[in-house]
PDB file of C-alpha atoms in Angstrom:
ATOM      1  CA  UNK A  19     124.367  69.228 127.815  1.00  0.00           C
ATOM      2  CA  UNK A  20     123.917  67.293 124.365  1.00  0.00           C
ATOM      3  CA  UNK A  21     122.083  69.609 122.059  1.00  0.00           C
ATOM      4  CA  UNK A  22     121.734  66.670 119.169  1.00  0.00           C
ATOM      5  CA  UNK A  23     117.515  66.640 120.428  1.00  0.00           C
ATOM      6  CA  UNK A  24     117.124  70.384 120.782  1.00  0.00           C
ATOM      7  CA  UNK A  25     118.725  70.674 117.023  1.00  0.00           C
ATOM      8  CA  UNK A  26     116.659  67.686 115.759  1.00  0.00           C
ATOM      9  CA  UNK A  27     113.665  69.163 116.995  1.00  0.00           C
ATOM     10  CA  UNK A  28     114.956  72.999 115.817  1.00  0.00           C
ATOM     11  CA  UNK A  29     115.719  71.158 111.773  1.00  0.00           C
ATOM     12  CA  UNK A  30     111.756  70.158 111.995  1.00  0.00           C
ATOM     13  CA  UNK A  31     110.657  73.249 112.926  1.00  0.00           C
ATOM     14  CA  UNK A  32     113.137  75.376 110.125  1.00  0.00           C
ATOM     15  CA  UNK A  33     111.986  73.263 107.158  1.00  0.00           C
ATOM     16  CA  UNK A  34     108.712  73.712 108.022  1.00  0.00           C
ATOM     17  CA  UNK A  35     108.983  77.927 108.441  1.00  0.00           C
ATOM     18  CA  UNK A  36     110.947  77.300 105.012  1.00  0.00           C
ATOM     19  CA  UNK A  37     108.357  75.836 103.468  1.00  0.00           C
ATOM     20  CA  UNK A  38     106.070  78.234 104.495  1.00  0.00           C
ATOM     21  CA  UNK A  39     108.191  80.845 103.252  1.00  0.00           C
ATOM     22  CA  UNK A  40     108.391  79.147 100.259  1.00  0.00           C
ATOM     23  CA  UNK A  41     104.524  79.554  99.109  1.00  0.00           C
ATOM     24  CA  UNK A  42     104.839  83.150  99.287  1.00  0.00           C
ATOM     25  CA  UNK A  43     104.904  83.741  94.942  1.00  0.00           C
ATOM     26  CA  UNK A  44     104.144  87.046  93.229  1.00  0.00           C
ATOM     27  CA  UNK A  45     104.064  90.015  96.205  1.00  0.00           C
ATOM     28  CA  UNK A  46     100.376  91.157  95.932  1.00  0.00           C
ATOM     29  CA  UNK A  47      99.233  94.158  97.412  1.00  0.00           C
ATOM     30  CA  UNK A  48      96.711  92.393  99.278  1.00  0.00           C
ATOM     31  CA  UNK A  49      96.664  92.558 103.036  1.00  0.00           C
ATOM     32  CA  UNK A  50      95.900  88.771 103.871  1.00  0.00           C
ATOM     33  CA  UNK A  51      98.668  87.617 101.738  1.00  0.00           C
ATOM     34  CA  UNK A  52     101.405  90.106 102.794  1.00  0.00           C
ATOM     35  CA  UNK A  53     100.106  89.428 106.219  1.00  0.00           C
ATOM     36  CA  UNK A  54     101.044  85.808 105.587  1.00  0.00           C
ATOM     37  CA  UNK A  55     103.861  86.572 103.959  1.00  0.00           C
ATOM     38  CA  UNK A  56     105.083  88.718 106.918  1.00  0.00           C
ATOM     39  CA  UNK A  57     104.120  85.834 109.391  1.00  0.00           C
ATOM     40  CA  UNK A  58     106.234  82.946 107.144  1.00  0.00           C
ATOM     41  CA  UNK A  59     108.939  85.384 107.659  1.00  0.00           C
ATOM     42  CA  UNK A  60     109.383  86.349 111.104  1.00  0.00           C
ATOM     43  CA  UNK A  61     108.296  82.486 111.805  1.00  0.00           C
ATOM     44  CA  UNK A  62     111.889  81.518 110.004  1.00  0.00           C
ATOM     45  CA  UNK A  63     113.668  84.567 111.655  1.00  0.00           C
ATOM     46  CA  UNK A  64     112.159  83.204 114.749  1.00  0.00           C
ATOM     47  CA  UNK A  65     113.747  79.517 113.702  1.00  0.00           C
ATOM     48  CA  UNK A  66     117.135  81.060 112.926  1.00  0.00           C
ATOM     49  CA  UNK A  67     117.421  83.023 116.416  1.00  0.00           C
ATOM     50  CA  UNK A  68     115.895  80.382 118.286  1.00  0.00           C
ATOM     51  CA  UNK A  69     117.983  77.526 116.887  1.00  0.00           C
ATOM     52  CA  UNK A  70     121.329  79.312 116.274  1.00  0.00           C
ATOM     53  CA  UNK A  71     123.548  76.972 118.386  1.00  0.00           C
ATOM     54  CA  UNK A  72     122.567  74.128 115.804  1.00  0.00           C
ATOM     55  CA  UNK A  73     123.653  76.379 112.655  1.00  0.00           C
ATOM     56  CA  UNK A  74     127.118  78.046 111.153  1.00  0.00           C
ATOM     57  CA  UNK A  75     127.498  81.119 113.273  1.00  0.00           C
ATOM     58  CA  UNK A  76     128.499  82.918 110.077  1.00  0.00           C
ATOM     59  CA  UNK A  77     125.306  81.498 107.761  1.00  0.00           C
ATOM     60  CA  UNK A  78     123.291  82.371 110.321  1.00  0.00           C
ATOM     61  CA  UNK A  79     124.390  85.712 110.551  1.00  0.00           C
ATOM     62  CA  UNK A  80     123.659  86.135 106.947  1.00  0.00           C
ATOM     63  CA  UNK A  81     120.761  85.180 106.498  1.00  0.00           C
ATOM     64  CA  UNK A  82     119.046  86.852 109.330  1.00  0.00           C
ATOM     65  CA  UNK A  83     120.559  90.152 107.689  1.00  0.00           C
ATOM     66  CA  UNK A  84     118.676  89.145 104.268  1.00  0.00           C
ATOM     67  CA  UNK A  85     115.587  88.211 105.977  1.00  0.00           C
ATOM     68  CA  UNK A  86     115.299  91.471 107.979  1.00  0.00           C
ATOM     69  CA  UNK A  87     115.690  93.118 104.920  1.00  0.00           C
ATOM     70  CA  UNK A  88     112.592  91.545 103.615  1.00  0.00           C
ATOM     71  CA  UNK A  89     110.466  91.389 106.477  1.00  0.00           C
ATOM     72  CA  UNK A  90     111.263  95.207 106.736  1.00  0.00           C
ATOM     73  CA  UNK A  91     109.708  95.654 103.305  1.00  0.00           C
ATOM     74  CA  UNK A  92     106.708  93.837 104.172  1.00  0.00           C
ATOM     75  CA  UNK A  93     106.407  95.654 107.508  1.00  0.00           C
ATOM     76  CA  UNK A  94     106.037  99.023 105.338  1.00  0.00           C
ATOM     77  CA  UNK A  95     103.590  97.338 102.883  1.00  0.00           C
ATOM     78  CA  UNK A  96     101.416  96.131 105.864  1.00  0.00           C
ATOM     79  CA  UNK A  97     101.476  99.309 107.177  1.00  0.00           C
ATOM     80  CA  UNK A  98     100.106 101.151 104.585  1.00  0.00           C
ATOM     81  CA  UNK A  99      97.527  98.593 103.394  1.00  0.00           C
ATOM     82  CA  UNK A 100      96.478  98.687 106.996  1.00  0.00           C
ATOM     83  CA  UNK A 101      96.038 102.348 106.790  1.00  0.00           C
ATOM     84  CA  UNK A 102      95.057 102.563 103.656  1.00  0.00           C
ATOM     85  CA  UNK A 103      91.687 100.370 104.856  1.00  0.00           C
ATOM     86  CA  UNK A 104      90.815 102.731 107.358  1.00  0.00           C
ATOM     87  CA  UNK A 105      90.867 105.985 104.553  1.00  0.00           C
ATOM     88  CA  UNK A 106      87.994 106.185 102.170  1.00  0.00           C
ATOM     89  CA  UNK A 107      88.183 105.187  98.614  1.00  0.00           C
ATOM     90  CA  UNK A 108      88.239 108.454  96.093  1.00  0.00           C
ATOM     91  CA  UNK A 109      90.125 110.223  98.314  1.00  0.00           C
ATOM     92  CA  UNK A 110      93.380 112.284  97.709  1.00  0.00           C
ATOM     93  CA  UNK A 111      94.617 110.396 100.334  1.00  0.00           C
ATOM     94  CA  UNK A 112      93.571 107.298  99.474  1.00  0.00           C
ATOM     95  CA  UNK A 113      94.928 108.110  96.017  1.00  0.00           C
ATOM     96  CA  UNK A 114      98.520 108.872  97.640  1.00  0.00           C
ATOM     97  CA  UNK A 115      98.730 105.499  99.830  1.00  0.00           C
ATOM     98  CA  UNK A 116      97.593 103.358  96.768  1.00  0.00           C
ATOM     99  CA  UNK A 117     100.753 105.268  94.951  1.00  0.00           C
ATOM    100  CA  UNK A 118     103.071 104.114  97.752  1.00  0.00           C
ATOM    101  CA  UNK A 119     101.853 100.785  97.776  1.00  0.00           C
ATOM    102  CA  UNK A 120     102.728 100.479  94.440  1.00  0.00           C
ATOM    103  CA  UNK A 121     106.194 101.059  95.015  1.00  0.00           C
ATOM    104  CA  UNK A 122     106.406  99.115  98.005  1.00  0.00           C
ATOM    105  CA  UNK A 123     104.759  95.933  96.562  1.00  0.00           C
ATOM    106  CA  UNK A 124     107.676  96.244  94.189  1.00  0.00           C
ATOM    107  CA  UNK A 125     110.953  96.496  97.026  1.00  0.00           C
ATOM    108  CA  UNK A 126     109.075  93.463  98.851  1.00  0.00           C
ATOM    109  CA  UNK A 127     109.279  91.293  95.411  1.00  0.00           C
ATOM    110  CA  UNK A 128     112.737  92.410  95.156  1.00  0.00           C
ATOM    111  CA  UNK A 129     113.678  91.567  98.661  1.00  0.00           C
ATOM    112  CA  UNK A 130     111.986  88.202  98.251  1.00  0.00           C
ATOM    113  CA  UNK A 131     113.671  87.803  94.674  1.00  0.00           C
ATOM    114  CA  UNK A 132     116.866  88.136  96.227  1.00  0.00           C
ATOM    115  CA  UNK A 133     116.550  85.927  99.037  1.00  0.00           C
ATOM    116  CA  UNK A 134     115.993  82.934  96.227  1.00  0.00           C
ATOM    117  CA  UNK A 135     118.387  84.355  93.899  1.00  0.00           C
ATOM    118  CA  UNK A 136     121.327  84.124  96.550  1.00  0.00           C
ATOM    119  CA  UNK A 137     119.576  80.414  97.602  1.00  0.00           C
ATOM    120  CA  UNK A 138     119.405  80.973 100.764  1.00  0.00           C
ATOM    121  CA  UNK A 139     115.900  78.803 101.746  1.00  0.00           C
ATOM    122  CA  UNK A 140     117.830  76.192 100.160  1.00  0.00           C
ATOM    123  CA  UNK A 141     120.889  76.819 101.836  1.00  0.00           C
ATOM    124  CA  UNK A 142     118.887  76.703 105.403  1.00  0.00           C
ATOM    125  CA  UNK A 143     117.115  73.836 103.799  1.00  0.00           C
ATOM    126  CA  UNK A 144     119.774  71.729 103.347  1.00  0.00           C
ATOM    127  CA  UNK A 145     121.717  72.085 106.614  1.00  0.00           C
ATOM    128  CA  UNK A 146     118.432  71.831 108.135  1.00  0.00           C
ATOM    129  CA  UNK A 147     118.093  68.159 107.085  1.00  0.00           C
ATOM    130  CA  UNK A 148     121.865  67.274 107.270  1.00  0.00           C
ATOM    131  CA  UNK A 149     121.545  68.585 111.094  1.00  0.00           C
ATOM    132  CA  UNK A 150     118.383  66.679 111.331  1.00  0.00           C
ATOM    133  CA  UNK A 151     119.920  63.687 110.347  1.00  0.00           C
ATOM    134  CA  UNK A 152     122.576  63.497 112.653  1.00  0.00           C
ATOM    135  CA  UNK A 153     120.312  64.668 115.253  1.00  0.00           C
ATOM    136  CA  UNK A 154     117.844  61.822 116.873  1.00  0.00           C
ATOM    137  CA  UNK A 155     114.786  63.333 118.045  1.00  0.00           C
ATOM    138  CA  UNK A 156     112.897  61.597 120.985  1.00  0.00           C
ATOM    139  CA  UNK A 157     109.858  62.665 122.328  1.00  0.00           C
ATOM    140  CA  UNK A 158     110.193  65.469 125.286  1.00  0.00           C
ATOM    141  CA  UNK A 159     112.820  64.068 127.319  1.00  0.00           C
ATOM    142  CA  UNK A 160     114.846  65.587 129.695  1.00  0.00           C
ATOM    143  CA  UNK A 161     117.826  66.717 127.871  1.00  0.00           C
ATOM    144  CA  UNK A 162     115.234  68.331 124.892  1.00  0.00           C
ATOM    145  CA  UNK A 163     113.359  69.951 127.758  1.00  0.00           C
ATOM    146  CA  UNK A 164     116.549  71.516 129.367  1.00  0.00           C
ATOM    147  CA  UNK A 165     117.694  72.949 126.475  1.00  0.00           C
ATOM    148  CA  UNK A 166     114.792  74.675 125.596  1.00  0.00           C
ATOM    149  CA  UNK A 167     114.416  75.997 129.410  1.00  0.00           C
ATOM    150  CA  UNK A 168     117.828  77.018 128.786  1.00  0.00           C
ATOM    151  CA  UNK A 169     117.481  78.718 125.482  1.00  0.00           C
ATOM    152  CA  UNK A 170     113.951  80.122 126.218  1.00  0.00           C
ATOM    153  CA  UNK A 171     115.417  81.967 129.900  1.00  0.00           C
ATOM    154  CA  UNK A 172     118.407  83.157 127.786  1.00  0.00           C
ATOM    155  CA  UNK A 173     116.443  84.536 124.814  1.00  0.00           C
ATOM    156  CA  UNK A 174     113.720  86.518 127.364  1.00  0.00           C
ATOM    157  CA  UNK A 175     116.716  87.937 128.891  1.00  0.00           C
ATOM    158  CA  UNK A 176     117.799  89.049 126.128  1.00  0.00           C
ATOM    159  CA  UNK A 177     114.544  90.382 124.324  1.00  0.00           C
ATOM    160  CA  UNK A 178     112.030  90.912 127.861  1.00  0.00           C
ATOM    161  CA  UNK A 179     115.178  92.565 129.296  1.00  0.00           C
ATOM    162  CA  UNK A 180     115.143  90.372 132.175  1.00  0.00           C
ATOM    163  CA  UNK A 181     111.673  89.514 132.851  1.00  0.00           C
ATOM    164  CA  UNK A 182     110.192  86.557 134.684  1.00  0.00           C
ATOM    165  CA  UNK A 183     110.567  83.779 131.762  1.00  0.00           C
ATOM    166  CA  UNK A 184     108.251  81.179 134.071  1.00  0.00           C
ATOM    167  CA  UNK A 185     105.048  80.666 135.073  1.00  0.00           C
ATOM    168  CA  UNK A 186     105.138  83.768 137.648  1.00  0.00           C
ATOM    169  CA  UNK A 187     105.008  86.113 134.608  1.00  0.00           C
ATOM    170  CA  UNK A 188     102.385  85.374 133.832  1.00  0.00           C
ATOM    171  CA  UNK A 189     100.600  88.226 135.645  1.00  0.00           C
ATOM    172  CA  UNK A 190     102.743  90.810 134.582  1.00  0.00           C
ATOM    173  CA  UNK A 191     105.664  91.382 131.883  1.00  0.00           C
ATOM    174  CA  UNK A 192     106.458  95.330 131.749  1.00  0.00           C
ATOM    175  CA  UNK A 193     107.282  97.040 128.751  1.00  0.00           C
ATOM    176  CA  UNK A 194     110.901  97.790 128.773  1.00  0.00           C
ATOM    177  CA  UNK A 195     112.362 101.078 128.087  1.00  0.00           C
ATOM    178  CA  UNK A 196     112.817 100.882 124.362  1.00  0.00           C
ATOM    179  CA  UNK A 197     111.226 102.772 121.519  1.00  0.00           C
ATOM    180  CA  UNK A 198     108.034 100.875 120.284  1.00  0.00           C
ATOM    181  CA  UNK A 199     109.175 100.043 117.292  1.00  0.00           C
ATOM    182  CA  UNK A 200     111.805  97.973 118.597  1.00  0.00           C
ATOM    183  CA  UNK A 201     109.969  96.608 121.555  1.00  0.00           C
ATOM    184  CA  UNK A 202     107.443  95.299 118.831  1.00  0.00           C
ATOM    185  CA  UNK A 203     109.725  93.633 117.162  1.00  0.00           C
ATOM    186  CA  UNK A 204     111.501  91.854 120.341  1.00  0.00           C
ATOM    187  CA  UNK A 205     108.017  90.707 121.593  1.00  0.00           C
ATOM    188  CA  UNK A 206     106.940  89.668 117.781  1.00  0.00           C
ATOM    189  CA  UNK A 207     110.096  87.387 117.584  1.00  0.00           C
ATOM    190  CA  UNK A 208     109.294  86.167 121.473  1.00  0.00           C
ATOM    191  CA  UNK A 209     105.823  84.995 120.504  1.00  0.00           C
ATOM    192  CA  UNK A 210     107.332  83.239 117.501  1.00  0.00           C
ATOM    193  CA  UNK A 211     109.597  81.295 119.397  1.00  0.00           C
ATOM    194  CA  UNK A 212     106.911  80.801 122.433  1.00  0.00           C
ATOM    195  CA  UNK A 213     104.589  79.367 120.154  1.00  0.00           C
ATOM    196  CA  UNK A 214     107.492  76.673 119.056  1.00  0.00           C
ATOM    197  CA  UNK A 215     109.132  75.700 122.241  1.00  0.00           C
ATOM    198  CA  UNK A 216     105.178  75.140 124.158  1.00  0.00           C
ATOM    199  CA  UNK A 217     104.811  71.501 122.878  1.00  0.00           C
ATOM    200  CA  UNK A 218     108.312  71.280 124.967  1.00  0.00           C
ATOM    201  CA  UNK A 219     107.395  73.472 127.551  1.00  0.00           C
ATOM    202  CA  UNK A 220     103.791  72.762 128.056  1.00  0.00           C
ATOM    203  CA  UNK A 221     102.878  75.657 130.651  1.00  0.00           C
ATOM    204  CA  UNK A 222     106.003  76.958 131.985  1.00  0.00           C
ATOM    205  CA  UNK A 223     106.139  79.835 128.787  1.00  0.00           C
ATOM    206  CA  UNK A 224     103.888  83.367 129.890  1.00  0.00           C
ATOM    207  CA  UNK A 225     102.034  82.880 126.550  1.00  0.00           C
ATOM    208  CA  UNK A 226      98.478  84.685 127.494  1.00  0.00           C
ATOM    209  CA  UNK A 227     100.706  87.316 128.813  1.00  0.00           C
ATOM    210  CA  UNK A 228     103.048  87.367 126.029  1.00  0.00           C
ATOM    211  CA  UNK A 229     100.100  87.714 123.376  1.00  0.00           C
ATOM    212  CA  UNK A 230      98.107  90.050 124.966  1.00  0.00           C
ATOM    213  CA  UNK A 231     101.378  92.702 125.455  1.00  0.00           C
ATOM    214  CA  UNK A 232     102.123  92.010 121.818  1.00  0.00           C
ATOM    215  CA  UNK A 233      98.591  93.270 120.845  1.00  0.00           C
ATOM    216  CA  UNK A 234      98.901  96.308 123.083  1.00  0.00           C
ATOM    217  CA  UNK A 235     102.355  96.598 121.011  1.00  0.00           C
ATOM    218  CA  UNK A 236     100.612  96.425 117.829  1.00  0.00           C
ATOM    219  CA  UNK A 237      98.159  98.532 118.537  1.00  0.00           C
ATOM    220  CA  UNK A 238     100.572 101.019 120.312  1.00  0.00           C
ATOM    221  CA  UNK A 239     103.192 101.267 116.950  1.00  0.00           C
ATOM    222  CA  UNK A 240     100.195 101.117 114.290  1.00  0.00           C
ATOM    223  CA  UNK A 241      99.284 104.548 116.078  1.00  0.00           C
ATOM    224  CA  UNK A 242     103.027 105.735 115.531  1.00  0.00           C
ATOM    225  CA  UNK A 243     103.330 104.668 111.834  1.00  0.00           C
ATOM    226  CA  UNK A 244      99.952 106.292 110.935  1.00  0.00           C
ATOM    227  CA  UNK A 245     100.850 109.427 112.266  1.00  0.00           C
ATOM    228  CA  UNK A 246     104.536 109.158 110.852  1.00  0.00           C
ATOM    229  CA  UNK A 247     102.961 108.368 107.729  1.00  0.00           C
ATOM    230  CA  UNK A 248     100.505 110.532 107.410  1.00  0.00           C
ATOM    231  CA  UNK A 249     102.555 113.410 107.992  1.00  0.00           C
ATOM    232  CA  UNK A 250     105.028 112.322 105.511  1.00  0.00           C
ATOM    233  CA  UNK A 251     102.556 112.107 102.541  1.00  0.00           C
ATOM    234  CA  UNK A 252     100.510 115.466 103.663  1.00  0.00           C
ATOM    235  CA  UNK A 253     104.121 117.105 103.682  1.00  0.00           C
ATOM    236  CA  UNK A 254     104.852 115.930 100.310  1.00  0.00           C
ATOM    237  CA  UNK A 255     101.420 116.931  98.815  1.00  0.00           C
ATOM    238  CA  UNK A 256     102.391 120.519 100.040  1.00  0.00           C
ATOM    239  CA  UNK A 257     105.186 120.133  98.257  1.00  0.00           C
ATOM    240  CA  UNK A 258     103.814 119.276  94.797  1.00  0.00           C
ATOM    241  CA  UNK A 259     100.760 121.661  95.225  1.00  0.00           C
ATOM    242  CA  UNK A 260     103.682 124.548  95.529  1.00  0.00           C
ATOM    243  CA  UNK A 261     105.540 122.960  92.768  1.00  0.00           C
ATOM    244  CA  UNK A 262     102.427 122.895  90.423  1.00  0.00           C
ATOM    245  CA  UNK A 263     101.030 125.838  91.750  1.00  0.00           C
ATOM    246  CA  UNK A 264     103.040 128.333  93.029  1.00  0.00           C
ATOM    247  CA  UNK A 265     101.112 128.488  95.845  1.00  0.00           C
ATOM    248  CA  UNK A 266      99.354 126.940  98.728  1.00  0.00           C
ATOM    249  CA  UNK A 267      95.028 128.296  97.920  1.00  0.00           C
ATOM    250  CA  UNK A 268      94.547 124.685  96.988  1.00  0.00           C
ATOM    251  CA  UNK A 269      96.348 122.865  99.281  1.00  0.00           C
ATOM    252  CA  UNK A 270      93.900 123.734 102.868  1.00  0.00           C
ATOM    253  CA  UNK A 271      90.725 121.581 101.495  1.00  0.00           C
ATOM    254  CA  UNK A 272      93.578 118.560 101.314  1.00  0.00           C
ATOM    255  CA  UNK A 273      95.342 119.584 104.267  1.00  0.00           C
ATOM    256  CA  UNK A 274      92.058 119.147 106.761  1.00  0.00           C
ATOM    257  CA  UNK A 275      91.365 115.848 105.646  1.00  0.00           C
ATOM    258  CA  UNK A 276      95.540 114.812 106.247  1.00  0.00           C
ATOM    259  CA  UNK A 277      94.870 116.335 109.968  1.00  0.00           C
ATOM    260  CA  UNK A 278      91.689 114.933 110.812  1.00  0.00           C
ATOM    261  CA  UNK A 279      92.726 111.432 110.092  1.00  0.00           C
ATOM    262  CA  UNK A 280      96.071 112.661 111.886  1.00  0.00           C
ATOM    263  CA  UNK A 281      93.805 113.365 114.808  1.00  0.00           C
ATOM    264  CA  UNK A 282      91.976 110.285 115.177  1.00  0.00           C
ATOM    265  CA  UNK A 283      94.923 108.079 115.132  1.00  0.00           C
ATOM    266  CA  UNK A 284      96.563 110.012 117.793  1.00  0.00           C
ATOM    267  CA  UNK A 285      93.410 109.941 119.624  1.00  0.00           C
ATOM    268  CA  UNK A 286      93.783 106.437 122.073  1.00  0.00           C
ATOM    269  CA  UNK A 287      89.768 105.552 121.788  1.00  0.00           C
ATOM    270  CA  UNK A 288      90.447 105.646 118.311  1.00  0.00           C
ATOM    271  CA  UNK A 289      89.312 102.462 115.922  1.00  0.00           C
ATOM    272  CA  UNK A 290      91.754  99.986 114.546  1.00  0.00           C
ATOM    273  CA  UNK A 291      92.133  98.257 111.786  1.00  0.00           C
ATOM    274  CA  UNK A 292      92.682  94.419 113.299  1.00  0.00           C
ATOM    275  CA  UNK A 293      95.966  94.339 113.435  1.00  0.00           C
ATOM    276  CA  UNK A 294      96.518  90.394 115.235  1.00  0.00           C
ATOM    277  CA  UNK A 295      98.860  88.093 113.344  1.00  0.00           C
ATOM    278  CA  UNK A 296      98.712  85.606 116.334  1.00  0.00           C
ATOM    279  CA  UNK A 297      95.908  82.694 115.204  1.00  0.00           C
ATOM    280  CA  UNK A 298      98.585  80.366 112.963  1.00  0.00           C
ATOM    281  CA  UNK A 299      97.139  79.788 109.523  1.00  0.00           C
ATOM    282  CA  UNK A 300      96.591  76.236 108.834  1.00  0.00           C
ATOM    283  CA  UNK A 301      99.218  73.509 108.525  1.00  0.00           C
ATOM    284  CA  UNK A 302     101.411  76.173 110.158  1.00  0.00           C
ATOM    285  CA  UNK A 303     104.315  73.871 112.430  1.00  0.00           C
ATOM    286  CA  UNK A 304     104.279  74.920 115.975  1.00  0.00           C
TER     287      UNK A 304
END
């Protein structure tokens, strides 16, 4: 099967993830724009997984290892600005998250820093175009629409763990067995690459059923880190209240407030922050 379409099509779709990447500047600690900076890139690591075959094996390898790196960063400062909505202003708490974000905000820039230091969007830039110049992309024809069948059943087997890929899933796609964390992150990255092979596809990809277990995901690990997190920064305000104080009189006023908000995210009717990264944000390439 002649992959010279599939590629053509896969170099349109990198530049424009790389270009989207690209207009992420200074790393504000504002939850739209790490939000969109989070989307640009797990759209790219989506490109890069998706469209592998087309690239150097060893590049690829590479840069997926310095993207994960950054989109790890910006998971963490999502997190906590999502959190950090839900807790109210003044607040020791509060106080405590902003702290973190702080030093968060700063690995993200770093992370993004080095991406651009060690060139790699225009590394993937540049092969991009040289592939898409060799490549001649016509307009959904067989061979295009093969591959992606191809590529699309071998990716879900990988990431669904065997799941109907086709149009019968779309009643039902079980979790598999896998912490959340890294179920999130296999049905994030499925989405992605959903949401570029459906021009191709048209309506043989389980996408209502592929969102809607991604929000359940979301929702699912958001519950997770706010407990993890919460625990972590009322254990470390025990610490420096014992440090300080030599004792712990002060520390049970702050310690109620840690375990009621502990509470209510463990609590499954508990609110949410909105926590959907699926609408694409204008322009976006799909």
């Amino acid at each position: 099967m002649n992959p010279s379409s599939f590629c053509a099509y896969g170099a349109e779709q990198t530049l424009a993830a790389v270009e989207q990447l690209e207009q992420v500047g200074q790393m504000r600690p504002l939850l739209n724009e790490v939000e969109r900076a989070r989307r640009a890139a797990v759209r790219l690591q989506a490109c890069l997984t998706l469209f592998a075959p087309c690239f150097p094996p060893l590049r690829i390898a590479f840069w997926k290892r310095r993207l994960r790196r950054l989109i790890r960063a910006l998971n963490a400062l999502s997190d906590h600005l999502h959190l950090m909505a839900s807790i109210q202003a003044g607040s020791r708490l509060h106080l405590r998250l902003q702290q973190r974000i702080e030093n968060l905000q700063e690995k993200a820039q770093q992370a993004w820093e080095r991406l651009h230091r060690e060139h790699i969007p225009n590394e993937i830039r540049g092969l991009a175009k040289r592939r898409q110049a060799r490549g001649k992309l016509q307009e959904a024809d067989d061979t295009l629409k093969e591959y992606a069948r191809a590529r699309w059943r071998e990716l879900a087997r990988v990431n669904l763990k065997g799941e109907p890929a086709g149009p019968a899933a779309q009643s039902k796609l079980p979790f598999n067995s896998h912490p959340v964390e890294v179920c999130w992150g296999r049905w994030q990255l499925m989405v992605e690459v959903a949401k570029m092979l459906a021009p191709l596809l048209q309506e043989e990809l389980p996408m209502q059923t592929l969102q809607a277990h991604y929000r359940e995901l979301s929702k699912q690990r958001f519950r997770a880190r706010a407990v993890e997190l919460l625990m972590q920064l009322k254990e470390a305000e025990r610490a420096l209240t014992l440090h300080y104080q030599g004792h712990l009189r002060g520390f049970r006023r702050i310690e109620r407030e840690f375990d009621q908000w502990i509470q209510h995210f463990q609590s499954e009717m508990s609110d949410l922050p909105d926590l959907s990264d699926l609408p694409d944000e204008p322009n976006k390439a799909d």
